[in-house]
Amino acid sequence: MKSIAKSVLQSVKHGGAAWLRNSSAYSGKQRFRRLVLGIETSCDDTGAAVVDEAGCVLGEALHCQKEVHLQTGGIIPVVAQQLHRENIDQVVQEALRASGVSMAELAAVATTVKPGLALSLGVGLQYSLSLVSRHHKPFIPIHHMEAHALTIRLTHHLEFPFLVLLISGGHCLLAVAQGVSDFLLLGQSMDIAPGDMLDKVARRLSLRKHPECHSMAGGKAIEHLAQTGNQELLTFPLPMQQYRNCDFSFSGLQNLVNNAIAQKEKEEGIQEGEILSCVKDVAAAVQHAVTVHIIQRTYRAMLFCIKNSILPSKNATLVVSGGVASNQYIRKGLQNLADANDFALLCPPPRLCTDNGVMIAWNGIERLRAGLGVLHSAAGIRYEPSPALPVILSGTS
């Protein structure tokens, strides 16, 4: 397994990073600030980071499995599990070394326990429980989507409440963040996530064979080709037009795209697996349809929040996070939507939109400060592959 795991281990000290608040040198009275080690293994990236309660990222490390999964055409859970097992100790130790912090100085260890791939979650949880037991540290179980939603409070001074759109390879939801672990769920995907759909379309188009895309993940390849494509070549009916809510659906759209691709292959006289001459146009049309669907549902959420005084009528904020938030076409569309409705649009830096240890550590800090979910005994704690985001209400009309 190690022979194919030619992934990159990245470790960066961020004590002086300009984009983080309070990023002065970590010395003097700053050493009295509480520190949390965050560990992330929900899917295919092994991440760890040490963050203090002022928002300083003292050290981080990330092991990315992308190259391995590109070779296999997608994430294979048992392969992801084995790579986590091989690399988790190295990643955690590298983050601690980069931070200059010892286990004795930590206030707690925070780890993703839900949602995600069961085999991947299990590796992170098992390692973390051994760590906290050995060093007698409190344990903070982290909801992966809560961490994505709250990452923006690491990089910006943002108070609750705010509207958050989480879009990634595995998730798609709209919620109002009303406090740490207090979310009002407005809508979610009823089937697959947008990142999953884009990856599947990329595989159907055989973009790994395209000379410009052979080293790109599926969604990134779609975005790249769409830049020089004509989105008007194909038009797709938008999902859920008849539903007066904020939910999403992408599986039906994917089926329509697959049928259109098959028709184009027939017209061009090529077999599945060969590259269409109009592949850039198809990519542009697909990306546009996904973007419009996301924008329409987000707009409904905005209207619902303002109508019901859930968000302030002025100076409301839309936060967009998750891996798909790095797509610049989608982000530009959401920026236009926010501007038209007097919302501020905030997104974490691209490297914090994808899975990472920093967001887990920061969520641990948020929970530590709020006194929520800090366990002094982790006996009986379990991972949960597919739990919903905790909510107090769901649905709109």
Coordinates of C-alpha atoms in Angstrom, one line a residue:
M1 CA 0.0 0.0 0.0
K2 CA 2.8 2.4 0.8
S3 CA 4.2 2.0 -2.6
I4 CA 1.1 3.6 -4.1
A5 CA 0.6 6.2 -1.4
K6 CA 2.7 8.9 -3.0
S7 CA 0.7 11.6 -1.3
V8 CA 2.1 14.9 0.0
L9 CA 2.6 15.6 3.6
Q10 CA 2.3 19.3 4.2
S11 CA 3.2 21.1 7.3
V12 CA 3.0 24.8 7.7
K13 CA 3.6 27.0 10.8
H14 CA 1.0 29.8 10.8
G15 CA 2.0 31.9 13.9
G16 CA 2.6 34.9 11.6
A17 CA 0.0 34.2 8.9
A18 CA -1.5 37.5 7.9
W19 CA -5.0 36.2 7.2
L20 CA -5.6 34.9 10.7
R21 CA -6.6 37.3 13.4
N22 CA -4.3 37.8 16.5
S23 CA -1.5 36.2 14.6
S24 CA 1.4 37.6 16.6
A25 CA 4.3 35.4 17.8
Y26 CA 3.2 32.7 20.2
S27 CA 5.0 33.7 23.4
G28 CA 4.6 35.5 26.7
K29 CA 1.1 35.6 28.1
Q30 CA -0.2 33.9 24.9
R31 CA 1.1 30.7 26.3
F32 CA -1.8 30.8 28.9
R33 CA -4.4 30.6 26.1
R34 CA -6.0 27.2 25.8
L35 CA -4.8 25.0 22.9
V36 CA -6.6 22.2 21.1
L37 CA -5.3 19.5 18.8
G38 CA -7.7 18.7 16.0
I39 CA -7.7 15.4 14.0
E40 CA -9.7 14.9 10.8
T41 CA -10.1 11.5 9.0
S42 CA -13.8 11.7 7.8
C43 CA -13.0 10.8 4.2
D44 CA -9.8 10.6 2.3
D45 CA -7.5 13.3 3.8
T46 CA -5.7 12.8 7.1
G47 CA -5.3 16.2 8.8
A48 CA -4.1 17.5 12.2
A49 CA -3.6 21.0 13.6
V50 CA -3.0 22.9 16.8
V51 CA -5.0 26.0 17.3
D52 CA -5.3 28.4 20.3
E53 CA -8.4 30.2 21.4
A54 CA -7.3 33.5 19.9
G55 CA -7.5 31.8 16.4
C56 CA -3.8 31.3 15.9
V57 CA -2.9 28.2 13.9
L58 CA 0.3 27.2 15.5
G59 CA 1.0 24.1 13.4
E60 CA -0.7 21.8 10.9
A61 CA -0.1 18.8 8.7
L62 CA -2.1 17.2 6.0
H63 CA -1.8 13.9 4.1
C64 CA -3.7 14.0 0.9
Q65 CA -4.8 10.7 -0.8
K66 CA -5.9 12.4 -4.1
E67 CA -3.3 10.8 -6.3
V68 CA -4.1 7.3 -5.1
H69 CA -7.9 7.7 -5.6
L70 CA -7.4 9.3 -9.0
Q71 CA -5.7 6.0 -10.1
T72 CA -8.6 3.9 -8.8
G73 CA -11.3 6.2 -10.3
G74 CA -12.8 7.1 -6.9
I75 CA -12.5 6.7 -3.2
I76 CA -12.4 3.0 -2.1
P77 CA -13.2 3.0 1.6
V78 CA -10.7 0.1 2.5
V79 CA -7.9 1.9 0.7
A80 CA -8.7 5.2 2.4
Q81 CA -8.8 3.4 5.8
Q82 CA -5.3 1.8 5.2
L83 CA -3.8 5.1 4.1
H84 CA -5.2 6.8 7.3
R85 CA -3.7 4.0 9.4
E86 CA -0.3 4.4 7.7
N87 CA -0.1 8.1 8.1
I88 CA -2.1 9.4 11.1
D89 CA 0.7 9.2 13.6
Q90 CA 3.1 11.0 11.3
V91 CA 0.5 13.7 10.5
V92 CA -0.3 14.3 14.2
Q93 CA 3.3 14.3 15.3
E94 CA 4.2 16.7 12.4
A95 CA 1.5 19.1 13.5
L96 CA 2.7 19.1 17.1
R97 CA 6.4 19.6 16.0
A98 CA 5.4 22.5 13.8
S99 CA 3.5 24.1 16.6
G100 CA 6.2 23.7 19.2
V101 CA 3.5 22.4 21.6
S102 CA 3.7 19.3 23.7
M103 CA 0.8 17.0 24.5
A104 CA 1.1 18.2 28.1
E105 CA 0.2 21.8 27.0
L106 CA -3.0 20.9 25.3
A107 CA -6.4 21.6 26.8
A108 CA -8.1 18.9 24.8
V109 CA -8.1 16.8 21.7
A110 CA -10.9 17.3 19.1
T111 CA -11.7 14.7 16.5
T112 CA -14.3 14.2 13.7
V113 CA -16.7 11.4 14.7
K114 CA -19.5 12.2 12.3
P115 CA -20.5 12.1 9.4
G116 CA -18.2 10.4 6.9
L117 CA -16.9 7.1 5.8
A118 CA -17.2 4.6 8.6
L119 CA -13.8 3.0 8.0
S120 CA -12.1 6.4 7.9
L121 CA -13.8 7.8 11.0
G122 CA -12.9 4.7 12.9
V123 CA -9.2 5.2 12.3
G124 CA -9.3 8.8 13.7
L125 CA -11.4 7.9 16.6
Q126 CA -9.3 4.9 17.7
Y127 CA -6.1 6.9 17.4
S128 CA -7.5 9.9 19.3
L129 CA -9.0 7.8 22.2
S130 CA -5.6 6.1 22.6
L131 CA -4.0 9.5 22.7
V132 CA -6.3 11.1 25.3
S133 CA -6.1 8.0 27.5
R134 CA -2.4 8.0 27.4
H135 CA -2.0 11.7 28.2
H136 CA -5.1 12.1 30.3
K137 CA -6.7 14.8 28.2
P138 CA -10.4 15.8 27.6
F139 CA -11.9 14.7 24.4
I140 CA -14.2 16.8 22.1
P141 CA -16.2 14.8 19.5
I142 CA -16.7 17.0 16.4
H143 CA -19.5 17.1 13.8
H144 CA -17.8 17.5 10.5
M145 CA -20.4 19.8 9.0
E146 CA -20.5 22.0 12.2
A147 CA -16.8 22.4 11.8
H148 CA -17.2 23.5 8.2
A149 CA -19.9 26.0 9.2
L150 CA -17.8 27.6 12.0
T151 CA -14.5 27.8 10.2
I152 CA -15.4 31.3 9.0
R153 CA -15.3 32.5 12.6
L154 CA -11.6 31.6 12.7
T155 CA -10.8 33.8 9.7
H156 CA -13.3 36.6 10.3
H157 CA -14.9 38.4 13.2
L158 CA -18.4 37.1 12.6
E159 CA -21.2 37.0 15.2
F160 CA -24.2 34.7 15.2
P161 CA -26.6 34.3 13.4
F162 CA -25.6 33.9 9.8
L163 CA -26.8 31.8 6.9
V164 CA -24.5 29.0 5.8
L165 CA -24.3 27.0 2.6
L166 CA -22.2 23.9 2.8
I167 CA -21.4 22.3 -0.6
S168 CA -18.9 19.5 -1.0
G169 CA -18.4 16.1 -2.5
G170 CA -20.5 14.4 0.2
H171 CA -22.8 17.1 1.5
C172 CA -25.1 19.9 0.5
L173 CA -27.2 21.9 3.0
L174 CA -28.5 25.3 4.0
A175 CA -28.7 26.2 7.6
V176 CA -28.8 29.2 10.0
A177 CA -25.9 29.1 12.4
Q178 CA -27.5 30.5 15.6
G179 CA -24.7 29.5 18.0
V180 CA -22.1 26.8 18.6
S181 CA -24.0 23.5 18.0
D182 CA -27.2 25.5 17.4
F183 CA -28.3 25.2 13.8
L184 CA -31.6 25.8 12.1
L185 CA -31.7 23.4 9.1
L186 CA -33.5 25.0 6.1
G187 CA -32.7 22.5 3.3
Q188 CA -30.4 19.7 2.2
S189 CA -29.8 17.4 -0.8
M190 CA -32.4 14.7 -1.1
D191 CA -30.0 12.4 -2.9
I192 CA -26.4 13.1 -3.9
A193 CA -24.1 16.1 -3.3
P194 CA -23.0 18.5 -6.0
G195 CA -19.4 17.5 -5.8
D196 CA -20.3 13.9 -6.1
M197 CA -22.4 14.7 -9.2
L198 CA -19.6 16.7 -10.9
D199 CA -17.1 13.9 -10.2
K200 CA -19.4 11.3 -11.7
V201 CA -20.0 13.5 -14.8
A202 CA -16.2 13.9 -15.2
R203 CA -15.8 10.1 -15.1
R204 CA -18.6 9.7 -17.7
L205 CA -16.8 12.1 -19.9
S206 CA -13.5 10.2 -19.3
L207 CA -11.7 13.5 -18.4
R208 CA -8.8 11.5 -17.0
K209 CA -7.9 10.9 -20.7
H210 CA -8.1 14.6 -21.6
P211 CA -4.6 16.1 -21.9
E212 CA -5.5 19.1 -19.8
C213 CA -7.1 17.2 -17.0
H214 CA -5.2 14.0 -16.4
S215 CA -4.0 15.0 -12.9
M216 CA -7.2 16.8 -11.8
A217 CA -10.0 15.6 -9.6
G218 CA -13.4 15.4 -11.4
G219 CA -15.0 18.6 -10.2
K220 CA -11.8 20.6 -10.8
A221 CA -11.6 19.2 -14.4
I222 CA -15.1 20.2 -15.1
E223 CA -14.4 23.8 -13.8
H224 CA -11.2 24.0 -15.9
L225 CA -12.8 22.9 -19.2
A226 CA -15.9 25.0 -18.6
Q227 CA -13.8 28.2 -18.6
T228 CA -13.5 27.9 -22.4
G229 CA -16.8 26.1 -23.1
N230 CA -20.1 27.4 -24.4
Q231 CA -22.7 26.7 -21.7
E232 CA -25.5 27.4 -24.2
L233 CA -24.8 24.3 -26.3
L234 CA -26.9 22.3 -23.9
T235 CA -29.7 23.3 -21.5
F236 CA -31.0 21.1 -18.7
P237 CA -34.3 21.5 -16.8
L238 CA -33.5 22.6 -13.3
P239 CA -34.4 20.3 -10.4
M240 CA -37.2 20.8 -7.9
Q241 CA -38.9 23.8 -9.5
Q242 CA -42.3 22.6 -8.2
Y243 CA -41.1 22.3 -4.6
R244 CA -41.6 25.3 -2.3
N245 CA -38.7 24.6 0.0
C246 CA -34.9 24.9 0.2
D247 CA -33.9 21.3 -0.6
F248 CA -31.6 20.2 -3.4
S249 CA -31.5 17.3 -5.8
F250 CA -28.7 16.4 -8.2
S251 CA -29.3 12.8 -9.2
G252 CA -32.0 13.6 -11.7
L253 CA -29.8 16.3 -13.3
Q254 CA -27.0 13.8 -13.5
N255 CA -29.2 11.3 -15.4
L256 CA -30.1 14.0 -17.8
V257 CA -26.5 14.9 -18.4
N258 CA -25.6 11.2 -18.9
N259 CA -28.3 10.9 -21.5
A260 CA -27.1 14.1 -23.3
I261 CA -23.5 12.8 -23.3
A262 CA -24.7 9.5 -24.8
Q263 CA -26.6 11.4 -27.5
K264 CA -23.6 13.5 -28.4
E265 CA -21.4 10.4 -28.6
K266 CA -23.9 8.9 -31.0
E267 CA -23.9 12.1 -33.1
E268 CA -20.1 12.1 -33.2
G269 CA -19.9 8.4 -33.9
I270 CA -17.6 7.7 -30.9
Q271 CA -17.7 5.1 -28.2
E272 CA -18.1 5.7 -24.5
G273 CA -14.6 6.3 -23.1
E274 CA -13.5 8.5 -26.0
I275 CA -13.4 12.3 -25.7
L276 CA -16.2 14.3 -27.2
S277 CA -15.2 17.2 -29.4
C278 CA -17.7 19.4 -27.5
V279 CA -16.5 18.2 -24.1
K280 CA -15.8 21.8 -23.0
D281 CA -19.3 22.9 -23.9
V282 CA -20.8 20.0 -22.0
A283 CA -18.7 20.9 -18.9
A284 CA -19.8 24.5 -19.1
A285 CA -23.5 23.6 -19.4
V286 CA -23.3 21.1 -16.5
Q287 CA -21.5 23.6 -14.3
H288 CA -24.0 26.3 -15.1
A289 CA -27.0 24.1 -14.3
V290 CA -25.5 23.1 -11.0
T291 CA -24.8 26.7 -10.1
V292 CA -28.2 28.0 -11.0
H293 CA -29.9 25.2 -8.9
I294 CA -27.7 26.1 -5.9
I295 CA -28.4 29.8 -6.4
Q296 CA -32.2 29.3 -6.6
R297 CA -32.4 27.3 -3.4
T298 CA -30.1 29.7 -1.6
Y299 CA -32.2 32.6 -2.7
R300 CA -35.3 30.9 -1.2
A301 CA -33.4 30.5 2.1
M302 CA -32.6 34.1 2.1
L303 CA -36.2 35.2 1.6
F304 CA -37.4 32.8 4.3
C305 CA -34.9 34.1 6.8
I306 CA -35.7 37.7 6.2
K307 CA -39.5 37.1 6.1
N308 CA -39.4 35.3 9.5
S309 CA -36.8 37.7 11.1
I310 CA -34.4 34.9 11.5
L311 CA -31.6 37.1 10.2
P312 CA -31.3 40.8 10.4
S313 CA -32.9 42.7 7.5
K314 CA -29.7 44.6 7.1
N315 CA -26.1 43.4 7.2
A316 CA -27.0 39.7 7.0
T317 CA -24.2 37.3 6.0
L318 CA -24.1 34.3 3.8
V319 CA -21.2 31.9 4.5
V320 CA -20.2 29.4 1.8
S321 CA -17.9 26.5 2.7
G322 CA -17.0 23.0 1.7
G323 CA -14.9 21.7 -1.2
V324 CA -17.3 22.9 -3.9
A325 CA -17.1 26.4 -2.5
S326 CA -13.7 26.6 -4.2
N327 CA -15.3 26.5 -7.6
Q328 CA -14.9 30.1 -8.8
Y329 CA -17.9 30.0 -11.2
I330 CA -20.2 28.9 -8.4
R331 CA -18.7 31.4 -6.0
K332 CA -19.1 34.2 -8.5
G333 CA -22.8 33.3 -8.9
L334 CA -23.3 33.3 -5.2
Q335 CA -21.5 36.6 -4.9
N336 CA -23.9 38.2 -7.4
L337 CA -26.8 36.7 -5.4
A338 CA -25.5 38.1 -2.2
D339 CA -24.9 41.6 -3.7
A340 CA -28.4 41.7 -5.2
N341 CA -29.9 40.9 -1.8
D342 CA -27.7 43.1 0.5
F343 CA -26.0 40.1 2.0
A344 CA -22.3 39.9 2.7
L345 CA -20.7 36.8 1.3
L346 CA -17.9 35.2 3.3
C347 CA -15.8 32.2 2.3
P348 CA -12.9 30.6 4.1
P349 CA -9.6 30.5 2.2
P350 CA -9.8 27.7 -0.4
R351 CA -7.4 25.4 1.6
L352 CA -9.8 25.6 4.6
C353 CA -12.8 24.8 2.4
T354 CA -11.6 21.3 1.9
D355 CA -11.2 18.8 4.8
N356 CA -8.4 19.8 7.2
G357 CA -7.3 19.6 10.8
V358 CA -7.5 23.3 11.4
M359 CA -11.3 23.4 11.2
I360 CA -11.6 20.5 13.6
A361 CA -9.3 22.1 16.1
W362 CA -11.1 25.4 15.8
N363 CA -14.5 23.7 16.4
G364 CA -12.9 22.2 19.5
I365 CA -11.9 25.7 20.6
E366 CA -15.5 27.0 20.0
R367 CA -16.9 24.1 22.0
L368 CA -14.3 24.4 24.8
R369 CA -15.2 28.1 25.2
A370 CA -18.9 27.4 25.2
G371 CA -18.6 24.4 27.5
L372 CA -20.3 22.1 25.0
G373 CA -19.5 18.4 24.5
V374 CA -16.2 18.4 26.3
L375 CA -15.8 14.8 27.6
H376 CA -13.5 14.0 30.5
S377 CA -14.3 10.3 29.9
A378 CA -14.6 9.1 26.3
A379 CA -15.8 5.7 27.3
G380 CA -18.6 4.6 25.0
I381 CA -18.0 7.2 22.4
R382 CA -18.8 6.0 18.8
Y383 CA -18.4 7.3 15.3
E384 CA -21.6 7.9 13.3
P385 CA -21.2 7.7 9.5
S386 CA -24.3 9.6 8.4
P387 CA -26.0 11.7 11.1
A388 CA -27.9 14.9 10.3
L389 CA -26.8 18.3 11.5
P390 CA -28.4 19.0 14.9
V391 CA -31.3 21.3 14.3
I392 CA -34.2 22.9 16.3
L393 CA -36.5 23.2 13.2
S394 CA -36.5 22.1 9.6
G395 CA -38.4 23.0 6.5
T396 CA -39.6 26.2 4.9
S397 CA -42.7 27.2 3.0

